[in-house]
Amino acid sequence: KPEVMALVGRLYCSSQRILIVGDGNFTFSLSLARQLGPQQLFVATSYDGPTELLAKYPECATVLRELAALPHVQVLHSVDAMELPATLARAVAHRDDERDEAGRGKRARPEAVGDGATGEAAAAA
């Protein structure tokens, strides 16, 4: 819809990075990813872990597969907005560990997340 694209264009620009916190079934993230396109990088998170998420929202399995196919979107689980720096760092570390186990290689871990916590906080979790 042209009016939606006009609004999205006023709210976001390609130089921004977007963090979506607590998306639930990830339909908002998927919709935004489609609207913004591959030039807009963002991270979508859920409060729940993958098992709890699928139990609450069985339909999100399809949404998560669609998001995984988009190179400009990262999905992280078990992120608590009230403890964002620690839980976000833990979720990134967990994702990186899963990638290592799958043989896909490791992405660089952030040196700092939010409150200046170092990578050791992520590794200790």
Coordinates of N, CA, C and O in Angstrom, one line a residue, residues 6 35 37 53 67 78 88 93 99 106 109:
A6 N 4.8 5.1 2.5 CA 5.1 6.5 2.8 C 5.4 6.7 4.3 O 6.4 7.4 4.7
Q35 N 8.4 -5.0 4.3 CA 8.2 -3.6 3.9 C 9.5 -2.8 3.7 O 9.6 -2.0 2.8
G37 N 12.7 -4.1 3.2 CA 13.6 -4.7 2.2 C 15.0 -4.9 2.8 O 15.3 -4.6 3.9
L53 N 8.1 -20.8 22.7 CA 7.6 -20.0 21.6 C 6.7 -20.8 20.7 O 5.5 -20.4 20.4
L67 N 11.7 -15.7 8.0 CA 12.7 -14.8 8.5 C 14.1 -15.3 8.3 O 15.0 -14.5 8.0
S78 N 14.8 -15.7 24.0 CA 15.1 -15.5 25.4 C 15.7 -14.2 25.7 O 16.6 -14.1 26.5
L88 N 20.4 -10.0 25.9 CA 20.7 -9.9 24.5 C 22.1 -10.5 24.2 O 22.3 -11.3 23.3
A93 N 25.4 -15.0 22.1 CA 26.4 -16.1 22.4 C 25.8 -17.4 22.1 O 26.4 -18.3 21.5
R99 N 25.6 -22.0 15.8 CA 26.2 -21.9 14.4 C 27.5 -22.7 14.4 O 27.8 -23.4 13.4
K106 N 31.5 -18.9 12.9 CA 31.1 -18.0 14.0 C 31.1 -16.5 13.5 O 32.0 -16.1 12.9
R109 N 31.3 -11.7 18.0 CA 30.5 -11.3 19.1 C 30.7 -9.9 19.4 O 31.8 -9.3 19.3

